[in-house]
CSV table of C-alpha atoms in Angstrom, one decimal:
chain,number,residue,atom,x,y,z
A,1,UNK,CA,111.3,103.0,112.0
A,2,UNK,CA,108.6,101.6,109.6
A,3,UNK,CA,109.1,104.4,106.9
A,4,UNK,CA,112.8,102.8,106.9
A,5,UNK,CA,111.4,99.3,106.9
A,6,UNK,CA,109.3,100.7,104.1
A,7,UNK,CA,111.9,102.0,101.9
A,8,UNK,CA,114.2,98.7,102.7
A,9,UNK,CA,111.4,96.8,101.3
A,10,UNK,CA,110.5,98.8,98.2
A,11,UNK,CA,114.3,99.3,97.1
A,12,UNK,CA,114.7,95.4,98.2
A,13,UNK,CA,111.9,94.8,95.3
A,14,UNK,CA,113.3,97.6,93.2
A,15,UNK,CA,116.3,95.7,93.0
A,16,UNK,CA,114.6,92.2,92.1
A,17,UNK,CA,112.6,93.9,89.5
A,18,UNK,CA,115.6,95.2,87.5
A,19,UNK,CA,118.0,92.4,88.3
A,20,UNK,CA,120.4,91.2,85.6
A,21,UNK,CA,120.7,87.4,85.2
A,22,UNK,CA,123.2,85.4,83.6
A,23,UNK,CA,122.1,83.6,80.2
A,24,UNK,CA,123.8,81.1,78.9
A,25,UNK,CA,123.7,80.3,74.8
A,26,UNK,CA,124.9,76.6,73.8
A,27,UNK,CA,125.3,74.7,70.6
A,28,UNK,CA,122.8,72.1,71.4
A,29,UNK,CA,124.6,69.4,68.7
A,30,UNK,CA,128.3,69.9,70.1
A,31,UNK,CA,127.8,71.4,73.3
A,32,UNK,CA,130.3,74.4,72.9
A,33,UNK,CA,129.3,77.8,74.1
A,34,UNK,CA,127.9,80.1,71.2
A,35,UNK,CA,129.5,83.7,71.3
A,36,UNK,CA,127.6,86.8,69.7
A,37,UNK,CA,124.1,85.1,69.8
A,38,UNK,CA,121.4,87.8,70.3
A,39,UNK,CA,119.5,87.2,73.4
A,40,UNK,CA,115.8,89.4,73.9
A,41,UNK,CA,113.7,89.6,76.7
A,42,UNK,CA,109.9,89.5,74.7
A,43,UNK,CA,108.4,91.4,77.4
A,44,UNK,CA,110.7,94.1,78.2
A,45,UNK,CA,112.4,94.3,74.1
A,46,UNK,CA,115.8,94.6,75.7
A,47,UNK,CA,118.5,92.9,74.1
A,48,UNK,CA,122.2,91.3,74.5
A,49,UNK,CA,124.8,89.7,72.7
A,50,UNK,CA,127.0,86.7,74.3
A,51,UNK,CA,130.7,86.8,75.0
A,52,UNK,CA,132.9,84.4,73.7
A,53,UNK,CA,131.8,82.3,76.6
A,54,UNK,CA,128.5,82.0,75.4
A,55,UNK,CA,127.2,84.5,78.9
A,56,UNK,CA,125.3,87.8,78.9
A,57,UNK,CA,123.3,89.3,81.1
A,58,UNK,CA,119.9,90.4,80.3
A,59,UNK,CA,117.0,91.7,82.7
A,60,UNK,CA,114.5,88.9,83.0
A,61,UNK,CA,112.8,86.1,85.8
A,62,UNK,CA,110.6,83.2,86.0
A,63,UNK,CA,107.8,83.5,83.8
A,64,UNK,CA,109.2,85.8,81.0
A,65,UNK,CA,110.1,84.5,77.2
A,66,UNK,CA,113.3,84.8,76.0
A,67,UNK,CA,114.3,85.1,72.0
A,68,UNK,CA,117.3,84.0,71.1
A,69,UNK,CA,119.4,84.5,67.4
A,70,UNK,CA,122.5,83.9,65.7
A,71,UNK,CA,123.5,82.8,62.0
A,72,UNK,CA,123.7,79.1,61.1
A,73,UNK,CA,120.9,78.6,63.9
A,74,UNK,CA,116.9,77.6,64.1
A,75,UNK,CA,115.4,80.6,65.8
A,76,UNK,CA,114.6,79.5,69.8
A,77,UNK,CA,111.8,80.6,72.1
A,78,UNK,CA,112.3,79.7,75.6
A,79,UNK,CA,110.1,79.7,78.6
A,80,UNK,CA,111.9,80.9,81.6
A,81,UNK,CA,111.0,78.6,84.9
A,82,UNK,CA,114.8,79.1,86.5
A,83,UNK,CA,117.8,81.3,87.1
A,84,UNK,CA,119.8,81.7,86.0
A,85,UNK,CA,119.0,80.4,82.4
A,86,UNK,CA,120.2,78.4,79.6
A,87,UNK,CA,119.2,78.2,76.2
A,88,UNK,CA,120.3,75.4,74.1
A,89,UNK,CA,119.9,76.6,69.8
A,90,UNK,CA,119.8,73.6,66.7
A,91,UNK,CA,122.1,74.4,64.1
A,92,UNK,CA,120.2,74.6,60.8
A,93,UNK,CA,121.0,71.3,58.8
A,94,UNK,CA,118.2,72.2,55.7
A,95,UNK,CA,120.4,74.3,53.2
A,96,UNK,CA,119.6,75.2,50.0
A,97,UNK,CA,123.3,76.3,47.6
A,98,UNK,CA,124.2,77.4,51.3
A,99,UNK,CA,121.4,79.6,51.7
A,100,UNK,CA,119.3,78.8,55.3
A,101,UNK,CA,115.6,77.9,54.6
A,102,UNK,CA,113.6,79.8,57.6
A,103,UNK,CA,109.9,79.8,58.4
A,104,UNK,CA,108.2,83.4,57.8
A,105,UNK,CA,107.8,83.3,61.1
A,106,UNK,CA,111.4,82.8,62.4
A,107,UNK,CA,112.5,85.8,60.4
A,108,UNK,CA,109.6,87.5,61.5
A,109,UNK,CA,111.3,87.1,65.2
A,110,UNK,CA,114.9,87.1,64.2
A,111,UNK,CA,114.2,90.8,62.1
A,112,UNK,CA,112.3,91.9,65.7
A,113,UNK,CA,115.1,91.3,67.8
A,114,UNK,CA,117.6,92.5,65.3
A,115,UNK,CA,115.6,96.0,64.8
A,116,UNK,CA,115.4,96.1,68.8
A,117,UNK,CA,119.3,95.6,68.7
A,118,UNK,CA,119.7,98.1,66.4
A,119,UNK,CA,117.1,101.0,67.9
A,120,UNK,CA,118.3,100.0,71.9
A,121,UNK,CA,119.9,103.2,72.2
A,122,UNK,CA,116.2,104.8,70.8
A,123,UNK,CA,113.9,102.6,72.4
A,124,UNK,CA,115.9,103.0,75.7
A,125,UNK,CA,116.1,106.7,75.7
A,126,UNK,CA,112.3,106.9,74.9
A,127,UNK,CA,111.0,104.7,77.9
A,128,UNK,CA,113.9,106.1,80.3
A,129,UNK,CA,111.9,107.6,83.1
A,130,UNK,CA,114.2,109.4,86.2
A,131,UNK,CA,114.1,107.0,89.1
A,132,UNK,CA,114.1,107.5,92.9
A,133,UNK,CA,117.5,106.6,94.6
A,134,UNK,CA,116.9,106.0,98.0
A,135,UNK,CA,120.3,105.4,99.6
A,136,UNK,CA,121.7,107.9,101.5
A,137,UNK,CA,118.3,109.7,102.3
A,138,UNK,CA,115.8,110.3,99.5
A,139,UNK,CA,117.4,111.9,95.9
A,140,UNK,CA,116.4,112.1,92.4
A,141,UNK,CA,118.4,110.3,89.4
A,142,UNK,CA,118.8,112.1,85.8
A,143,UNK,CA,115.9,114.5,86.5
A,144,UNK,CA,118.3,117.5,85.6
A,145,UNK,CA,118.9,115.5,82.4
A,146,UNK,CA,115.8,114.2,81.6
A,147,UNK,CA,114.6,117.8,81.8
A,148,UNK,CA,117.1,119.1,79.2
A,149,UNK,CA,116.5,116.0,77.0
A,150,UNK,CA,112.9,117.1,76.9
A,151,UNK,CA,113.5,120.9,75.9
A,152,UNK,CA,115.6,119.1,73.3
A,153,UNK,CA,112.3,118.0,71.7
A,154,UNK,CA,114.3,114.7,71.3
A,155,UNK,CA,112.1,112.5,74.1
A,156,UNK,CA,108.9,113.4,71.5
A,157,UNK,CA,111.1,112.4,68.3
A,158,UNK,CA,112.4,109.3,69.8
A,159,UNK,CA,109.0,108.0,71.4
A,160,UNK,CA,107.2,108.9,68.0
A,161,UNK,CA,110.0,106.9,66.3
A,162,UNK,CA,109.4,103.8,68.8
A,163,UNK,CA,105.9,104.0,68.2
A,164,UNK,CA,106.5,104.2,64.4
A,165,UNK,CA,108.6,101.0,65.0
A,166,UNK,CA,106.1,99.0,67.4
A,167,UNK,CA,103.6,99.8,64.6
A,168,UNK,CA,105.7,98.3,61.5
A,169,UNK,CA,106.1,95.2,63.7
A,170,UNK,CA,102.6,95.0,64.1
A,171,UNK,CA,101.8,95.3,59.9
A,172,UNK,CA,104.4,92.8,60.0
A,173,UNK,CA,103.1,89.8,62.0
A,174,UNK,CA,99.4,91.1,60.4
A,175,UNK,CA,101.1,90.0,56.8
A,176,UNK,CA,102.2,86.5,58.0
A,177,UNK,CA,98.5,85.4,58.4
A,178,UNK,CA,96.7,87.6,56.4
A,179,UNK,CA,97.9,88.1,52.9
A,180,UNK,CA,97.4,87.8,49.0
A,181,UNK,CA,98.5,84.2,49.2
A,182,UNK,CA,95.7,83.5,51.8
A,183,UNK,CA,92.8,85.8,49.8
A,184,UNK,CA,93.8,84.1,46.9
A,185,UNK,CA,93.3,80.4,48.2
A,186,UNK,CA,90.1,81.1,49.9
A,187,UNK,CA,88.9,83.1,47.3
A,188,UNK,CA,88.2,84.0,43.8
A,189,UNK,CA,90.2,87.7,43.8
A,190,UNK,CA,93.2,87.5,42.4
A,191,UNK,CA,96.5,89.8,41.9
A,192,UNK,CA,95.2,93.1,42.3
A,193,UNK,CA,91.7,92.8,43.5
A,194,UNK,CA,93.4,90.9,46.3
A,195,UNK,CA,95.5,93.2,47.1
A,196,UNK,CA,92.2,95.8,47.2
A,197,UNK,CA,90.7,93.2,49.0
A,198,UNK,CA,93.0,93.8,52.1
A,199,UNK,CA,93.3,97.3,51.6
A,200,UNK,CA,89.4,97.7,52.0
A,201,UNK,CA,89.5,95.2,54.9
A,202,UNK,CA,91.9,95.7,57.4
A,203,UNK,CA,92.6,92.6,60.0
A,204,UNK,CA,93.2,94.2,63.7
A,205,UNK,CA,96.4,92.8,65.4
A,206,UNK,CA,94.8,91.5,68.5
A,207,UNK,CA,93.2,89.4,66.5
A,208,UNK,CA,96.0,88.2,64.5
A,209,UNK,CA,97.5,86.7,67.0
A,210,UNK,CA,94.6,85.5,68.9
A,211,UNK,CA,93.1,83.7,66.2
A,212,UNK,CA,93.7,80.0,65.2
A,213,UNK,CA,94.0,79.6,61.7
A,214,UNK,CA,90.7,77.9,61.1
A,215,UNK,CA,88.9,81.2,62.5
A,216,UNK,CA,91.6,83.8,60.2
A,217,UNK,CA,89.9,81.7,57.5
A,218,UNK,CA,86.6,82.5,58.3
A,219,UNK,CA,87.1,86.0,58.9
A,220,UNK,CA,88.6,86.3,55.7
A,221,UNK,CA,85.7,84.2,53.8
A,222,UNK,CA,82.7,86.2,56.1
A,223,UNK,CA,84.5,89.5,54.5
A,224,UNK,CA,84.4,88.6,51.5
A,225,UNK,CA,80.9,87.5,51.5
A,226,UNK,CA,80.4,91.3,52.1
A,227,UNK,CA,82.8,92.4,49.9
A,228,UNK,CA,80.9,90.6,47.3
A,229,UNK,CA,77.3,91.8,48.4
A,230,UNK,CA,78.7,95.9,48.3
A,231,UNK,CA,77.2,97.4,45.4
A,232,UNK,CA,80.5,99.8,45.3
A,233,UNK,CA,83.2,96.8,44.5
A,234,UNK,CA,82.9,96.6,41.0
A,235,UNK,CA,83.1,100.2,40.2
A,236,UNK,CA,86.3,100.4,42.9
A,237,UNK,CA,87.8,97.2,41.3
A,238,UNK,CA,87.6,99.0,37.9
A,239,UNK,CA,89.0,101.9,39.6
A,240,UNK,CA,91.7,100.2,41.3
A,241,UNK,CA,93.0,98.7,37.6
A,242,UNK,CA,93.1,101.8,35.6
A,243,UNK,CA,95.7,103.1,38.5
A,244,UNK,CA,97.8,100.0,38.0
């Protein structure tokens, strides 16, 4: 009887874990429901496009961030505190000869959940571990499948492929707030020994998006103090020209 109670309560939280919840995506100037917007969970990188009621459901619960997308429209974050959720998006009024004007970092976001649209099937297939289904006594899901999609030799492409992808988004967010632009203003390298700069000095990703932007500044001055007192810098500075 408590190995029953057991299993009630672990398929109970099974289910709550995995739950899809309704999101709701709504022009925040008219008030009109906003199909095809592309809705992420930030935590879990699944994604999910809105009907033409503005609804799709998308794994997620209190506490998570949600990313939401769609052309015409400022890029939203949003803070999950109920459920189900709705996210209300600005339409962009700062236009250019028709052309949107985004912060890096909005396209930064909007290319992330756009890639993870894109690679679902991938990313999916990559993470998919078999699970336990406990109903009707105690039986195992897709292991039969999972095993021939490991002889495959796909599983290791796919995951190698993920991590590939998780790695570019990484450099990515790294070149936002630490670039040739940002080299440049804090020091006296410019064009190419910038560039060589960077190369030689490579900023982690934890601390990208740690940092404040008063500290990325003194990382970048400190390491440049020692790229000035290096013996070796002039001789790979002159090396670095003759190649370009």
């Amino acid at each position: 009887m408590k190995f029953i109670a057991t299993l009630s309560i672990l398929s109970l939280y099974c289910h709550c874990l995995f739950a899809q919840n309704k999101v709701v995506v709504i022009d925040k100037m008219s008030g009109t429901p906003l199909p095809n917007a592309v809705v992420a969970n930030k935590h879990t990188k699944v994604t999910s496009r809105t009907n033409e009621q503005g609804i799709c459901n998308l794994s997620y619960t209190k506490g998570d961030t949600l990313l939401c997308s769609h052309s015409g429209f400022y890029f939203s974050v949003k803070r999950v505190y109920r459920l189900p959720d709705t996210i209300y998006m600005n339409p962009v009024q700062n236009k250019l000869q028709e052309v949107e004007v985004k912060s890096p970092y909005a396209k930064y976001y909007e290319d992330s959940v756009e890639r993870a649209l894109t690679y679902r099937k991938t990313i999916k297939d990559a993470k998919h571990k078999p699970q336990m289904n406990m109903s009707n006594g105690i039986a195992f899901d897709g292991v039969i499948s999972e095993l021939a999609y490991v002889a495959s030799g796909k599983k290791k492409k796919n995951k190698a492929f993920v991590k590939q992808l998780e790695e570019d988004n990484k450099q990515r967010y790294i070149a936002l707030r630490y670039n040739t632009q940002l080299v440049e203003k804090l020091t006296s390298l410019k064009g190419n020994a910038a560039i060589l700069f960077i190369q030689y000095n490579p900023m982690q990703y934890e601390f990208a998006r740690a940092a404040t932007d008063l500290e990325i500044q003194m990382w970048v001055r400190h390491h440049y103090d020692e790229w000035k007192a290096n013996p070796s810098t002039d001789s790979l500075l002159r090396k670095f020209e003759d190649m370009y």
